[in-house]
Coordinates of C-alpha atoms in Angstrom, one line a residue:
M1 CA 121.0 111.8 108.8
H2 CA 120.8 113.0 112.4
S3 CA 121.1 110.2 114.9
S4 CA 118.0 111.1 116.8
K5 CA 115.9 110.9 113.6
K6 CA 117.5 107.7 112.5
R7 CA 116.6 106.1 115.8
T8 CA 112.9 106.4 115.1
L9 CA 113.4 103.4 112.8
Y10 CA 113.8 101.4 115.9
S11 CA 111.8 103.4 118.5
P12 CA 109.4 101.9 121.1
S13 CA 106.7 104.0 119.4
T14 CA 107.1 102.1 116.2
T15 CA 106.8 98.7 118.0
A16 CA 103.9 100.0 120.0
K17 CA 102.0 101.1 116.9
I18 CA 102.3 97.6 115.4
W19 CA 101.5 95.8 118.7
G20 CA 98.6 98.0 119.4
I21 CA 96.8 96.7 116.3
A22 CA 98.0 93.1 116.8
Q23 CA 96.8 92.7 120.4
R24 CA 93.2 93.5 119.5
A25 CA 92.9 90.1 117.8
L26 CA 94.8 88.0 120.4
N27 CA 92.0 87.4 122.8
K28 CA 89.4 86.6 120.2
S29 CA 87.9 83.1 119.8
S30 CA 89.4 82.6 116.4
P31 CA 92.3 84.0 114.3
P32 CA 91.8 87.0 112.1
T33 CA 90.1 86.9 108.7
L34 CA 90.3 90.7 108.2
Y35 CA 93.6 92.6 107.8
P36 CA 94.5 96.3 108.1
E37 CA 95.1 98.1 104.9
Y38 CA 94.8 101.9 105.2
T39 CA 93.5 104.7 107.4
K40 CA 90.5 106.4 105.8
P41 CA 91.4 110.0 104.8
G42 CA 90.2 112.3 107.6
S43 CA 90.2 109.4 110.1
N44 CA 92.8 107.8 112.3
E45 CA 91.6 104.2 112.3
Y46 CA 92.5 101.4 110.0
I47 CA 90.1 100.1 107.4
Y48 CA 90.3 96.3 107.1
R49 CA 90.2 94.0 104.1
D50 CA 89.3 90.4 103.6
L51 CA 92.2 87.9 103.9
E52 CA 92.1 87.3 100.1
F53 CA 92.9 91.0 99.4
W54 CA 96.4 91.6 98.1
T55 CA 97.7 93.5 101.1
S56 CA 96.8 90.9 103.7
G57 CA 100.4 89.7 104.1
F58 CA 102.0 93.1 105.1
F59 CA 100.7 93.4 108.7
P60 CA 101.7 89.9 109.6
G61 CA 105.0 90.6 107.8
S62 CA 105.5 93.6 110.1
L63 CA 105.0 91.4 113.1
Y64 CA 107.7 89.0 111.8
L65 CA 110.1 91.9 111.2
L66 CA 109.8 92.8 114.8
L67 CA 110.4 89.2 115.7
E68 CA 113.5 89.2 113.5
R69 CA 114.8 92.2 115.5
E70 CA 114.3 90.3 118.7
R71 CA 115.9 87.1 117.3
K72 CA 118.9 88.7 115.5
Y73 CA 119.3 92.3 116.8
P74 CA 117.9 92.4 120.3
L75 CA 119.6 95.7 121.1
A76 CA 117.7 97.4 118.3
K77 CA 114.2 96.7 119.6
E78 CA 113.5 98.8 122.7
S79 CA 110.2 97.0 123.2
M80 CA 109.6 98.0 126.8
G81 CA 108.5 94.6 128.0
L82 CA 107.2 92.9 124.9
H83 CA 108.1 89.3 125.4
I84 CA 109.4 87.1 122.6
L85 CA 106.7 84.5 123.4
Q86 CA 104.0 87.1 122.9
Q87 CA 105.5 88.0 119.6
R88 CA 105.7 84.4 118.4
F89 CA 102.1 83.8 119.3
A90 CA 101.0 86.9 117.6
C91 CA 102.9 86.0 114.4
N92 CA 101.2 82.5 114.3
W93 CA 97.8 83.8 115.3
W94 CA 97.8 86.5 112.6
T95 CA 98.9 84.1 109.8
T96 CA 96.9 80.9 110.6
N97 CA 94.3 81.8 108.1
L98 CA 96.6 83.0 105.4
H99 CA 98.1 79.7 104.3
Q100 CA 95.1 79.0 102.1
N101 CA 95.9 82.0 100.0
A102 CA 98.8 80.1 98.4
R103 CA 96.2 78.4 96.1
L104 CA 94.6 81.5 94.8
S105 CA 95.1 81.3 91.1
G106 CA 93.2 84.5 90.2
T107 CA 95.9 86.9 91.5
H108 CA 99.5 87.8 90.6
D109 CA 100.0 89.2 94.1
L110 CA 101.0 86.0 95.9
G111 CA 104.4 87.3 96.5
F112 CA 102.9 90.2 98.5
M113 CA 100.3 88.0 100.2
I114 CA 102.7 85.2 101.3
S115 CA 106.3 86.1 101.3
P116 CA 106.4 88.9 103.9
W117 CA 105.4 86.6 106.7
A118 CA 106.1 83.0 105.4
R119 CA 109.7 83.6 104.4
K120 CA 110.4 84.9 107.9
A121 CA 108.4 82.1 109.5
W122 CA 110.6 79.6 107.7
E123 CA 113.9 81.4 108.2
L124 CA 113.4 82.4 111.8
E125 CA 111.3 79.6 113.2
G126 CA 111.9 76.7 110.8
D127 CA 108.1 76.6 110.1
Q128 CA 107.6 73.7 107.7
R129 CA 104.0 74.7 107.0
A130 CA 105.2 78.1 106.0
Y131 CA 107.8 76.6 103.7
Q132 CA 105.2 74.5 101.9
T133 CA 103.0 77.5 101.6
L134 CA 105.8 79.4 99.9
I135 CA 106.4 76.5 97.5
T136 CA 102.7 76.1 96.7
A137 CA 102.3 79.9 96.2
A138 CA 105.1 80.0 93.7
Q139 CA 103.7 77.0 91.8
T140 CA 100.3 78.7 91.7
L141 CA 101.8 82.0 90.6
A142 CA 103.6 80.3 87.7
T143 CA 100.3 79.2 86.2
R144 CA 99.7 82.8 85.2
Y145 CA 102.6 82.8 82.8
N146 CA 101.9 83.1 79.1
A147 CA 104.7 81.9 76.8
T148 CA 103.6 84.2 74.0
T149 CA 103.7 87.4 76.0
R150 CA 106.6 86.0 78.0
C151 CA 105.2 87.4 81.2
L152 CA 102.8 86.7 84.1
R153 CA 99.3 88.1 83.8
S154 CA 98.7 90.7 86.6
W155 CA 95.1 91.6 86.5
D156 CA 92.3 89.5 85.0
T157 CA 90.1 92.6 84.8
C158 CA 90.4 96.4 85.3
I159 CA 87.6 98.9 85.3
T160 CA 88.0 102.7 85.7
K161 CA 85.8 105.7 84.8
R162 CA 87.9 106.0 81.6
Y163 CA 88.4 102.4 80.3
E164 CA 87.2 98.9 81.0
F165 CA 88.9 95.5 80.5
S166 CA 86.4 92.9 81.7
D167 CA 87.3 89.9 79.5
P168 CA 90.6 88.1 80.2
K169 CA 90.3 86.4 76.8
L170 CA 90.6 89.7 75.1
D171 CA 93.3 91.5 77.1
F172 CA 96.5 90.5 79.0
L173 CA 97.3 93.2 81.6
V174 CA 100.7 93.5 83.2
I175 CA 101.6 96.1 85.8
I176 CA 105.0 97.3 87.0
D177 CA 104.2 96.2 90.6
N178 CA 104.5 92.5 89.4
M179 CA 108.3 92.8 89.5
L180 CA 108.1 92.3 93.3
N181 CA 106.3 89.0 93.0
L182 CA 109.3 87.5 91.0
D183 CA 111.3 87.1 94.2
L184 CA 108.9 84.3 95.3
L185 CA 109.5 82.5 92.0
F186 CA 113.3 82.9 92.2
W187 CA 113.3 81.6 95.8
A188 CA 111.2 78.6 95.0
A189 CA 113.3 77.9 91.9
A190 CA 116.4 77.8 94.1
E191 CA 114.7 75.5 96.7
L192 CA 113.3 73.1 94.1
R193 CA 116.2 73.4 91.6
S194 CA 113.5 74.3 89.1
P195 CA 114.7 75.8 85.8
Q196 CA 111.1 76.3 84.8
L197 CA 110.3 78.7 87.7
R198 CA 113.5 80.6 87.2
D199 CA 113.0 80.9 83.5
I200 CA 109.4 82.3 84.0
A201 CA 110.7 84.9 86.5
T202 CA 113.6 85.9 84.2
A203 CA 111.4 86.1 81.1
H204 CA 108.9 88.3 82.9
A205 CA 111.7 90.7 84.0
Y206 CA 113.1 90.9 80.5
T207 CA 109.6 91.6 79.1
T208 CA 108.9 94.3 81.8
R209 CA 112.2 95.9 81.1
L210 CA 111.4 96.1 77.4
H211 CA 107.9 97.5 77.7
H212 CA 107.5 99.2 81.1
I213 CA 110.7 101.1 81.2
R214 CA 110.8 104.3 79.0
P215 CA 114.0 105.6 77.4
D216 CA 114.4 108.2 80.2
S217 CA 114.1 105.3 82.8
S218 CA 110.7 106.4 84.0
T219 CA 108.0 103.7 84.2
V220 CA 104.8 102.8 82.6
H221 CA 102.2 101.4 85.1
V222 CA 100.0 99.1 82.9
V223 CA 100.8 97.4 79.6
N224 CA 98.1 95.5 77.8
F225 CA 99.3 92.7 75.5
D226 CA 97.7 90.7 72.8
Q227 CA 98.1 87.3 74.4
H228 CA 97.9 85.5 71.0
T229 CA 100.8 87.5 69.4
G230 CA 102.6 89.1 72.2
A231 CA 102.2 92.6 70.7
V232 CA 101.6 95.6 72.9
K233 CA 98.0 96.9 72.5
A234 CA 98.2 99.9 74.9
K235 CA 100.2 101.5 77.7
L236 CA 98.2 103.1 80.5
T237 CA 98.1 104.2 84.0
N238 CA 95.7 103.0 86.7
Q239 CA 97.1 104.9 89.7
G240 CA 99.3 107.7 88.2
Y241 CA 98.5 111.2 86.8
S242 CA 98.3 110.1 83.2
D243 CA 99.4 107.4 80.8
A244 CA 102.5 109.4 80.0
S245 CA 103.4 110.3 83.6
C246 CA 105.6 108.6 86.2
W247 CA 103.6 107.2 89.1
S248 CA 106.1 107.3 92.0
R249 CA 105.2 104.0 93.6
G250 CA 105.5 102.3 90.3
Q251 CA 109.0 103.8 90.0
A252 CA 109.8 102.4 93.4
W253 CA 108.5 99.0 92.5
A254 CA 110.8 99.0 89.5
I255 CA 113.9 99.9 91.6
A256 CA 113.3 97.1 94.2
G257 CA 112.1 94.5 91.6
F258 CA 115.0 94.9 89.2
A259 CA 117.5 95.0 92.1
Q260 CA 116.1 91.7 93.5
T261 CA 116.1 90.2 90.0
Y262 CA 119.8 91.1 89.5
L263 CA 120.7 89.6 92.9
W264 CA 119.1 86.3 91.8
T265 CA 120.3 86.2 88.2
R266 CA 123.5 88.3 88.2
D267 CA 122.6 89.6 84.8
P268 CA 124.1 93.1 84.6
I269 CA 121.2 94.3 82.4
F270 CA 118.9 94.1 85.4
L271 CA 121.4 96.0 87.6
T272 CA 121.7 98.7 85.0
T273 CA 117.9 99.0 84.8
A274 CA 117.5 99.2 88.6
R275 CA 120.3 101.9 88.8
N276 CA 118.7 103.9 86.0
C277 CA 115.3 103.8 87.7
A278 CA 116.8 104.8 91.0
D279 CA 118.7 107.6 89.4
Y280 CA 115.4 108.9 87.9
F281 CA 113.8 108.7 91.3
L282 CA 116.5 110.6 93.1
A283 CA 116.8 113.2 90.3
H284 CA 113.0 114.0 90.5
L285 CA 112.7 114.2 94.3
P286 CA 111.5 117.6 95.6
E287 CA 113.6 119.5 98.1
S288 CA 111.6 118.0 100.9
G289 CA 112.9 114.5 100.1
I290 CA 109.4 113.0 100.1
P291 CA 108.2 111.9 96.6
P292 CA 104.9 113.2 95.3
W293 CA 102.4 110.6 94.3
D294 CA 103.4 111.1 90.7
F295 CA 106.7 112.7 89.6
T296 CA 105.2 114.5 86.5
C297 CA 101.9 115.6 87.8
P298 CA 101.2 119.4 88.3
R299 CA 102.5 120.3 91.7
D300 CA 101.6 122.8 94.4
E301 CA 101.6 122.8 98.2
R302 CA 98.5 120.6 98.2
T303 CA 100.0 117.8 96.0
P304 CA 99.7 114.5 97.8
T305 CA 102.9 112.7 98.8
D306 CA 103.4 109.0 98.9
T307 CA 105.5 107.7 101.8
S308 CA 105.0 104.1 100.6
A309 CA 106.9 105.1 97.4
A310 CA 109.6 106.6 99.5
V311 CA 110.3 103.6 101.7
I312 CA 109.9 101.0 98.9
A313 CA 112.4 103.0 96.9
C314 CA 114.7 103.1 99.9
H315 CA 114.6 99.3 100.2
G316 CA 115.5 99.0 96.6
M317 CA 118.4 101.4 96.9
L318 CA 119.8 99.5 99.9
L319 CA 119.8 96.3 97.8
L320 CA 121.4 98.3 94.9
H321 CA 124.1 99.7 97.2
E322 CA 125.1 96.2 98.2
A323 CA 125.0 95.0 94.6
V324 CA 127.1 97.9 93.3
T325 CA 129.7 97.9 96.0
A326 CA 130.1 94.1 95.6
R327 CA 131.4 94.9 92.1
S328 CA 133.9 97.4 93.6
E329 CA 132.0 100.3 92.0
P330 CA 131.1 103.5 93.8
S331 CA 127.5 103.8 95.0
I332 CA 125.3 106.8 95.6
Y333 CA 122.4 104.6 96.7
L334 CA 123.1 104.3 100.4
D335 CA 123.2 108.1 100.7
G336 CA 120.1 108.3 98.6
A337 CA 118.2 105.9 100.8
L338 CA 119.3 107.6 104.0
H339 CA 118.4 111.0 102.6
I340 CA 114.8 109.8 101.9
L341 CA 114.6 108.0 105.3
T342 CA 115.7 111.2 107.0
A343 CA 112.9 113.1 105.3
V344 CA 110.4 110.4 106.2
C345 CA 111.4 110.4 109.9
E346 CA 111.4 114.2 110.1
Q347 CA 108.2 114.9 108.3
C348 CA 105.9 111.8 108.0
L349 CA 105.7 110.0 111.4
S350 CA 102.3 109.9 113.0
P351 CA 102.0 110.9 116.7
K352 CA 103.9 108.5 119.0
A353 CA 102.4 105.5 120.6
S354 CA 103.6 104.0 123.9
F355 CA 103.5 100.9 126.1
H356 CA 102.1 101.0 129.6
T357 CA 102.0 98.4 132.3
S358 CA 101.3 98.7 136.1
Q359 CA 102.2 96.4 138.9
V360 CA 99.3 94.3 140.3
T361 CA 99.0 92.9 143.7
I362 CA 98.5 89.1 143.9
P363 CA 97.5 87.2 147.1
S364 CA 100.2 84.7 148.0
A365 CA 100.9 82.3 150.8
E366 CA 104.0 84.1 151.8
P367 CA 104.3 87.0 152.6
G368 CA 100.6 87.4 152.1
E369 CA 100.6 89.3 148.9
S370 CA 103.1 89.8 146.1
T371 CA 103.3 92.1 143.1
E372 CA 104.0 91.3 139.4
A373 CA 103.7 93.1 136.1
G374 CA 100.1 93.6 134.9
E375 CA 98.6 93.7 131.5
L376 CA 100.7 95.3 128.7
E377 CA 98.6 98.2 127.3
V378 CA 99.3 100.4 124.3
N379 CA 98.4 104.1 124.0
M380 CA 98.2 104.6 120.3
G381 CA 98.6 108.4 120.6
D382 CA 96.5 111.2 119.2
G383 CA 96.8 110.4 115.6
L384 CA 96.9 107.7 112.9
E385 CA 97.1 104.0 113.9
T386 CA 99.9 103.6 111.3
V387 CA 103.5 104.4 111.9
L388 CA 103.7 106.6 108.9
A389 CA 101.4 109.3 107.4
G390 CA 101.4 110.8 104.0
A391 CA 100.7 107.8 101.8
T392 CA 98.5 107.7 98.7
I393 CA 96.9 104.5 97.4
N394 CA 95.4 106.0 94.3
N395 CA 94.9 109.6 93.2
Y396 CA 94.2 108.8 89.5
E397 CA 91.5 111.1 88.1
F398 CA 89.5 108.3 86.7
A399 CA 89.9 105.8 89.5
P400 CA 86.6 104.3 90.9
R401 CA 87.8 105.6 94.3
R402 CA 90.6 108.0 95.2
W403 CA 92.6 107.9 98.4
A404 CA 95.3 110.3 99.3
T405 CA 97.1 111.6 102.5
H406 CA 96.6 108.7 104.9
G407 CA 98.4 105.8 106.6
L408 CA 99.0 102.6 104.7
V409 CA 100.0 99.1 105.9
Y410 CA 102.7 98.5 103.3
A411 CA 104.3 101.9 104.0
D412 CA 104.8 100.7 107.6
Y413 CA 106.0 97.3 106.4
Y414 CA 108.7 98.7 104.1
F415 CA 109.7 101.2 106.8
L416 CA 110.4 98.3 109.1
L417 CA 112.0 96.4 106.4
C418 CA 114.5 99.2 105.7
G419 CA 115.3 99.3 109.4
N420 CA 116.1 95.6 109.4
K421 CA 118.1 95.8 106.2
L422 CA 120.2 98.6 107.7
L423 CA 120.8 96.3 110.7
D424 CA 121.8 93.5 108.4
M425 CA 124.2 95.8 106.7
G426 CA 125.8 96.8 110.0
I427 CA 124.5 100.4 109.7
G428 CA 121.6 100.1 112.0
G429 CA 123.9 99.3 114.9
E430 CA 125.8 102.5 114.2
I431 CA 122.6 104.4 114.1
L432 CA 121.7 103.2 117.6
G433 CA 125.3 103.9 118.8
N434 CA 125.9 100.2 119.5
G435 CA 128.4 99.5 116.8
K436 CA 127.9 96.6 114.4
F437 CA 125.8 93.7 115.5

């Protein structure tokens, strides 16, 4: 991976893109209740969602990842004047209204909604409210567990143009994405010394491995269980090409989710599953290094990519690399992750953003007037408001709405997360030419 390309993980443009969105809310009379999710195809601007939508935690999580760089790796964040006090205020301002989500019992996405920002708020700032929010969220999530199916319910309902599940009493839907919410349960189990929370998370992972992972290590998106017997009623897709295809973001969720589960449990069956899913992902990458939205869909030059799948998979592979090398075994996963990140940095960055500030003249007693730095402004560039382009939320033929080829908030979040993970591993410093931090 060329050094100049790798440095874009930590570029001032990346920081400016995030800050350009954040600062729009900072002078308002109350904290945000709407959160950026995606850029509408054909447009550069973010579309926002209500705070109870599952993606609400990713943008504040990105702010906390930048704060983490300032706290732990200051040489990695060329912020061009962005002060740590501004960052801390923005982190708090953007999360003030999100604590209430910890009690939402109608969603399985509490790990996504809470963990990206609250874990960092606790770890970096010692934020006691964030800590309690994490605990509450884990306890709320655990209420979705069914002892018969041995897993957490994902969706209560699901309606497409092809099928409809509208009665939770009849169907028990579980999606591969749910593997990423287990980390919240494992963390809370460790904090509370709760065997119950740990057992729920572990059981869900075993059930997912059994029913969502095919013999060739590709993934099923949705499994519908009979909640009274635990039997599988159907295996479907909601965002991939077909029920039998391999939706690339689902594959990425599996890599990261099973890698996290192994790191919590040390059960080698989860490490093997994560490795097999990663091997499938790498083996099915096109020459470009950017995954298509579905690995087994018909492809031509117009096939949508999914950069969110790319960077989520990279995060999982970095976790895998640490797990495998800790066992004194050879690993291909660092090289695999860097190969994908190279491709993302070369092909999928939106036009650069930049910080600007001017000196202002201030009347003063002596010598009559003085100068100081003026307002910090952001030029978002002539392109998407996101860091990355080329994401695909949902290109399923029968989806109520289809989105492809756009920016996506969680693609940016996982891009930043990969950068921070590389710093934590000592590789980010080498990328920047600073040696290990």
